[in-house]
Amino acid sequence: MINLLRWIARIGGLLALVLGLMLSRVAPSALQIHMTLGVLVAVALAILGGWAMAKAVSLPIARMSLIWAGATIYIGFAQGRLLPGDNHWIIEVLHALLGIGAIGFAEMLAAALTRKAA
């Protein structure tokens, strides 16, 4: 199960990132797919974070991952309303960094959980 969640974060995150970069110019119709992939990554991260907390593994990272997953989803859904106009790129960059960080947190937690299980 840990590896499944890890791969969901990896593949879903990569595809969401690629689609996110393409949304403004090439594929604006792919927004729903991008959002679904992003939610999957955030849910996988939250599950890994909850699992790590239950197993008392990397507790600071586990706690932060739950906050990170929530922030990623919040910024993703609210970004159309945040900093409209010329400065909107700041929110787009923040959202991309949150997504990349979500993949990183998922990797760290999956590795820690795998070490604990061994």
XYZ file of N, CA, C and O in Angstrom:
472
model
N 0.821 -1.199 0.000
C 0.000 0.000 0.000
C 0.867 1.266 0.000
O 0.507 2.245 -0.633
N 1.982 1.214 0.721
C 2.882 2.366 0.752
C 3.392 2.671 -0.650
O 3.396 3.833 -1.084
N 3.804 1.627 -1.364
C 4.313 1.849 -2.724
C 3.234 2.359 -3.665
O 3.514 3.176 -4.540
N 2.004 1.889 -3.504
C 0.904 2.390 -4.330
C 0.711 3.883 -4.107
O 0.606 4.663 -5.068
N 0.686 4.306 -2.843
C 0.533 5.731 -2.534
C 1.715 6.537 -3.057
O 1.549 7.650 -3.561
N 2.902 5.971 -2.947
C 4.104 6.632 -3.472
C 3.978 6.842 -4.978
O 4.271 7.920 -5.488
N 3.546 5.818 -5.702
C 3.423 5.924 -7.159
C 2.284 6.843 -7.563
O 2.369 7.534 -8.584
N 1.212 6.875 -6.789
C 0.135 7.831 -7.066
C 0.684 9.252 -6.965
O 0.406 10.102 -7.812
N 1.472 9.508 -5.922
C 2.062 10.837 -5.755
C 3.044 11.142 -6.880
O 3.060 12.256 -7.403
N 3.866 10.176 -7.256
C 4.852 10.398 -8.311
C 4.204 10.671 -9.663
O 4.448 11.700 -10.292
N 3.395 9.718 -10.112
C 2.814 9.823 -11.457
C 1.749 10.912 -11.504
O 1.730 11.735 -12.415
N 0.871 10.915 -10.508
C -0.159 11.947 -10.467
C 0.430 13.338 -10.369
O -0.022 14.267 -11.029
N 1.473 13.470 -9.548
C 2.118 14.776 -9.403
C 2.799 15.233 -10.673
O 2.692 16.402 -11.070
N 3.488 14.317 -11.338
C 4.156 14.670 -12.595
C 3.140 15.077 -13.650
O 3.305 16.108 -14.318
N 2.081 14.288 -13.805
C 1.059 14.623 -14.801
C 0.347 15.934 -14.459
O 0.078 16.752 -15.341
N 0.058 16.139 -13.183
C -0.584 17.396 -12.767
C 0.327 18.585 -13.043
O -0.138 19.639 -13.490
N 1.615 18.409 -12.795
C 2.560 19.494 -13.058
C 2.619 19.816 -14.555
O 2.545 20.986 -14.954
N 2.716 18.793 -15.370
C 2.771 19.014 -16.828
C 1.488 19.676 -17.309
O 1.535 20.656 -18.059
N 0.345 19.155 -16.875
C -0.922 19.772 -17.277
C -1.036 21.200 -16.762
O -1.535 22.084 -17.460
N -0.590 21.427 -15.538
C -0.639 22.776 -14.976
C 0.182 23.767 -15.779
O -0.231 24.908 -15.995
N 1.329 23.333 -16.256
C 2.157 24.210 -17.081
C 1.522 24.471 -18.439
O 1.738 25.518 -19.045
N 0.723 23.527 -18.910
C 0.094 23.654 -20.216
C -1.250 24.376 -20.163
O -1.758 24.803 -21.193
N -1.833 24.523 -18.981
C -3.201 25.041 -18.868
C -3.393 26.418 -19.477
O -4.391 26.662 -20.137
N -2.463 27.286 -19.256
C -2.685 28.668 -19.684
C -2.631 28.846 -21.186
O -3.247 29.759 -21.727
N -1.906 27.975 -21.885
C -1.726 28.204 -23.318
C -2.248 27.072 -24.192
O -2.983 27.295 -25.132
N -1.850 25.874 -23.886
C -2.083 24.760 -24.803
C -3.376 24.004 -24.506
O -4.118 23.665 -25.413
N -3.637 23.735 -23.240
C -4.749 22.844 -22.905
C -5.632 23.377 -21.787
O -5.737 22.766 -20.722
N -6.305 24.516 -21.992
C -7.152 25.028 -20.920
C -8.309 24.087 -20.577
O -8.856 24.145 -19.488
N -8.655 23.188 -21.485
C -9.755 22.253 -21.219
C -9.335 21.122 -20.281
O -10.173 20.348 -19.835
N -8.052 21.015 -19.973
C -7.560 19.935 -19.111
C -7.624 20.292 -17.627
O -7.081 19.564 -16.805
N -8.295 21.360 -17.279
C -8.337 21.817 -15.886
C -8.910 20.751 -14.952
O -8.354 20.514 -13.875
N -10.000 20.100 -15.338
C -10.610 19.098 -14.460
C -9.674 17.915 -14.219
O -9.596 17.403 -13.103
N -8.959 17.501 -15.250
C -8.000 16.405 -15.092
C -6.881 16.838 -14.157
O -6.485 16.097 -13.256
N -6.376 18.054 -14.351
C -5.325 18.605 -13.502
C -5.784 18.636 -12.038
O -5.047 18.229 -11.134
N -7.000 19.095 -11.817
C -7.512 19.198 -10.454
C -7.703 17.819 -9.825
O -7.374 17.620 -8.650
N -8.200 16.871 -10.592
C -8.392 15.513 -10.074
C -7.057 14.893 -9.690
O -6.921 14.282 -8.616
N -6.061 15.049 -10.553
C -4.731 14.518 -10.251
C -4.153 15.183 -9.007
O -3.561 14.526 -8.151
N -4.328 16.491 -8.893
C -3.830 17.210 -7.727
C -4.480 16.743 -6.433
O -3.811 16.577 -5.410
N -5.775 16.519 -6.473
C -6.477 16.026 -5.286
C -5.990 14.625 -4.940
O -5.782 14.299 -3.763
N -5.768 13.777 -5.953
C -5.241 12.433 -5.691
C -3.882 12.491 -5.003
O -3.621 11.728 -4.063
N -3.023 13.379 -5.467
C -1.700 13.521 -4.853
C -1.840 13.987 -3.409
O -1.207 13.439 -2.503
N -2.690 14.981 -3.182
C -2.873 15.503 -1.823
C -3.487 14.448 -0.903
O -3.086 14.326 0.268
N -4.416 13.662 -1.407
C -5.029 12.605 -0.594
C -3.996 11.521 -0.281
O -3.914 11.034 0.854
N -3.202 11.137 -1.278
C -2.138 10.148 -1.037
C -1.177 10.662 0.031
O -0.781 9.916 0.935
N -0.818 11.939 -0.060
C 0.066 12.533 0.937
C -0.580 12.523 2.315
O 0.062 12.180 3.311
N -1.846 12.886 2.393
C -2.542 12.908 3.688
C -2.631 11.501 4.290
O -2.452 11.332 5.505
N -2.882 10.508 3.458
C -2.932 9.128 3.961
C -1.565 8.713 4.494
O -1.453 8.132 5.581
N -0.510 9.013 3.729
C 0.838 8.689 4.203
C 1.153 9.432 5.497
O 1.755 8.871 6.413
N 0.745 10.695 5.586
C 0.972 11.466 6.803
C 0.237 10.894 7.997
O 0.795 10.767 9.086
N -1.020 10.517 7.799
C -1.782 9.905 8.876
C -1.212 8.559 9.285
O -1.139 8.234 10.478
N -0.788 7.790 8.309
C -0.182 6.483 8.572
C 1.105 6.649 9.374
O 1.355 5.930 10.341
N 1.928 7.622 8.962
C 3.183 7.870 9.680
C 2.910 8.324 11.112
O 3.620 7.921 12.045
N 1.882 9.138 11.309
C 1.550 9.558 12.674
C 1.074 8.371 13.511
O 1.441 8.245 14.673
N 0.294 7.492 12.907
C -0.187 6.319 13.632
C 0.949 5.379 14.021
O 0.900 4.743 15.070
N 1.974 5.322 13.188
C 3.128 4.454 13.450
C 4.248 5.188 14.178
O 5.312 4.620 14.403
N 4.023 6.458 14.531
C 5.028 7.290 15.203
C 6.335 7.347 14.409
O 7.421 7.201 14.945
N 6.207 7.579 13.103
C 7.353 7.663 12.203
C 7.460 9.094 11.687
O 6.482 9.637 11.185
N 8.616 9.697 11.839
C 8.867 11.047 11.312
C 7.718 12.004 11.647
O 7.142 12.622 10.762
N 7.418 12.121 12.920
C 6.243 12.893 13.333
C 6.234 14.347 12.857
O 5.196 14.824 12.398
N 7.351 15.083 12.918
C 7.290 16.452 12.403
C 6.956 16.508 10.909
O 6.160 17.343 10.474
N 7.540 15.600 10.141
C 7.256 15.568 8.700
C 5.815 15.122 8.463
O 5.124 15.659 7.593
N 5.352 14.165 9.245
C 3.972 13.684 9.107
C 2.975 14.801 9.382
O 2.020 14.997 8.622
N 3.205 15.543 10.447
C 2.303 16.666 10.766
C 2.333 17.723 9.671
O 1.290 18.227 9.246
N 3.532 18.065 9.252
C 3.668 19.083 8.212
C 3.025 18.628 6.911
O 2.463 19.442 6.175
N 3.103 17.337 6.616
C 2.524 16.839 5.369
C 1.010 17.010 5.342
O 0.434 17.269 4.285
N 0.365 16.868 6.479
C -1.082 17.063 6.537
C -1.437 18.528 6.273
O -2.382 18.821 5.534
N -0.676 19.430 6.847
C -0.879 20.862 6.596
C -0.589 21.172 5.134
O -1.327 21.908 4.476
N 0.494 20.594 4.613
C 0.912 20.829 3.227
C -0.166 20.353 2.247
O -0.470 21.053 1.277
N -0.719 19.170 2.496
C -1.768 18.631 1.615
C -2.976 19.569 1.603
O -3.525 19.876 0.537
N -3.371 20.031 2.776
C -4.493 20.959 2.858
C -4.216 22.279 2.160
O -5.074 22.816 1.450
N -3.013 22.801 2.353
C -2.645 24.069 1.711
C -2.607 23.929 0.189
O -3.034 24.832 -0.538
N -2.121 22.787 -0.285
C -2.053 22.559 -1.727
C -3.453 22.556 -2.336
O -3.697 23.203 -3.359
N -4.365 21.859 -1.691
C -5.742 21.821 -2.197
C -6.397 23.191 -2.095
O -7.043 23.657 -3.034
N -6.212 23.862 -0.960
C -6.838 25.179 -0.780
C -6.356 26.165 -1.848
O -7.159 26.831 -2.499
N -5.044 26.272 -2.004
C -4.501 27.215 -2.989
C -4.953 26.823 -4.393
O -5.279 27.680 -5.215
N -4.993 25.516 -4.668
C -5.427 25.061 -5.983
C -6.851 25.491 -6.303
O -7.128 25.987 -7.395
N -7.759 25.301 -5.353
C -9.154 25.656 -5.606
C -9.395 27.167 -5.533
O -10.291 27.678 -6.195
N -8.612 27.871 -4.742
C -8.834 29.309 -4.558
C -7.978 30.175 -5.472
O -8.156 31.384 -5.504
N -7.064 29.577 -6.219
C -6.094 30.402 -6.929
C -6.709 31.340 -7.955
O -6.147 32.387 -8.238
N -7.870 31.017 -8.495
C -8.523 31.919 -9.444
C -8.936 33.238 -8.805
O -9.065 34.256 -9.483
N -9.131 33.230 -7.493
C -9.560 34.436 -6.775
C -8.412 35.168 -6.096
O -8.601 36.258 -5.570
N -7.228 34.553 -6.053
C -6.111 35.129 -5.316
C -5.209 35.949 -6.234
O -4.784 35.471 -7.285
N -4.914 37.139 -5.837
C -4.048 38.057 -6.582
C -4.384 38.127 -8.070
O -3.548 37.835 -8.923
N -5.608 38.507 -8.405
C -5.934 38.615 -9.828
C -5.128 39.742 -10.476
O -4.678 40.665 -9.808
N -4.931 39.628 -11.740
C -4.211 40.662 -12.474
C -2.767 40.299 -12.731
O -2.408 39.131 -12.857
N -1.938 41.324 -12.788
C -0.539 41.143 -13.170
C 0.266 40.301 -12.192
O 1.268 39.708 -12.572
N -0.129 40.255 -10.938
C 0.627 39.503 -9.942
C 0.120 38.084 -9.722
O 0.573 37.405 -8.801
N -0.786 37.617 -10.560
C -1.343 36.273 -10.383
C -0.277 35.185 -10.553
O -0.399 34.100 -9.984
N 0.769 35.486 -11.272
C 1.830 34.495 -11.483
C 2.435 34.048 -10.153
O 2.910 32.918 -10.033
N 2.380 34.906 -9.136
C 2.922 34.551 -7.822
C 2.151 33.362 -7.241
O 2.747 32.420 -6.714
N 0.834 33.400 -7.368
C -0.001 32.303 -6.876
C 0.252 31.041 -7.693
O 0.306 29.936 -7.149
N 0.409 31.201 -9.000
C 0.682 30.033 -9.842
C 1.997 29.359 -9.457
O 2.079 28.134 -9.379
N 3.021 30.162 -9.199
C 4.321 29.606 -8.786
C 4.196 28.960 -7.403
O 4.713 27.856 -7.182
N 3.506 29.615 -6.483
C 3.295 29.051 -5.147
C 2.583 27.703 -5.241
O 2.980 26.732 -4.591
N 1.550 27.630 -6.071
C 0.800 26.386 -6.229
C 1.682 25.283 -6.824
O 1.636 24.133 -6.369
N 2.500 25.630 -7.800
C 3.418 24.636 -8.382
C 4.421 24.146 -7.343
O 4.697 22.942 -7.247
N 4.944 25.058 -6.540
C 5.895 24.663 -5.493
C 5.237 23.788 -4.434
O 5.844 22.833 -3.936
N 3.997 24.099 -4.095
C 3.270 23.253 -3.145
C 3.080 21.849 -3.719
O 3.227 20.851 -3.003
N 2.756 21.758 -5.002
C 2.587 20.454 -5.638
C 3.875 19.655 -5.669
O 3.894 18.455 -5.354
N 4.969 20.310 -6.026
C 6.273 19.640 -6.048
C 6.656 19.208 -4.625
O 7.155 18.101 -4.410
N 6.393 20.071 -3.660
C 6.667 19.727 -2.269
C 5.826 18.550 -1.799
O 6.294 17.716 -1.013
N 4.589 18.454 -2.273
C 3.732 17.330 -1.899
C 4.340 16.013 -2.364
O 4.313 15.013 -1.627
N 4.890 16.008 -3.564
C 5.553 14.803 -4.060
C 6.747 14.472 -3.169
O 6.955 13.312 -2.787
N 7.517 15.475 -2.809
C 8.679 15.264 -1.945
C 8.304 14.743 -0.568
O 8.932 13.813 -0.055
N 7.268 15.322 0.029
C 6.802 14.842 1.328
C 6.329 13.390 1.233
O 6.606 12.578 2.122
N 5.613 13.064 0.166
C 5.142 11.685 -0.014
C 6.316 10.727 -0.119
O 6.301 9.639 0.464
N 7.351 11.132 -0.836
C 8.551 10.297 -0.956
C 9.214 10.086 0.404
O 9.603 8.966 0.746
N 9.362 11.162 1.162
C 9.998 11.050 2.477
C 9.208 10.140 3.413
O 9.780 9.288 4.098
N 7.894 10.322 3.438
C 7.072 9.524 4.333
C 7.040 8.057 3.905
O 7.103 7.162 4.746
N 6.941 7.821 2.600
C 6.926 6.436 2.115
C 8.246 5.745 2.457
O 8.251 4.575 2.884
N 9.353 6.455 2.293
C 10.666 5.865 2.645
C 10.747 5.575 4.133
O 11.211 4.503 4.542
N 10.292 6.504 4.965
C 10.343 6.305 6.420
C 9.451 5.140 6.849
O 9.840 4.324 7.693
N 8.275 5.054 6.267
C 7.359 3.956 6.600
C 7.915 2.615 6.136
O 7.762 1.607 6.832
N 8.551 2.606 4.979
C 9.141 1.372 4.473
C 10.294 0.915 5.372
O 10.416 -0.272 5.691
N 11.125 1.876 5.822
C 12.220 1.528 6.749
C 11.670 0.986 8.053
O 12.195 0.039 8.621
N 10.610 1.588 8.552
C 10.002 1.158 9.820
C 9.436 -0.266 9.690
O 9.561 -1.055 10.622
N 8.861 -0.571 8.544
C 8.263 -1.887 8.336
C 9.324 -2.984 8.183
O 9.054 -4.145 8.480
N 10.519 -2.592 7.739
C 11.582 -3.605 7.507
C 12.252 -4.073 8.768
O 12.102 -3.765 9.838
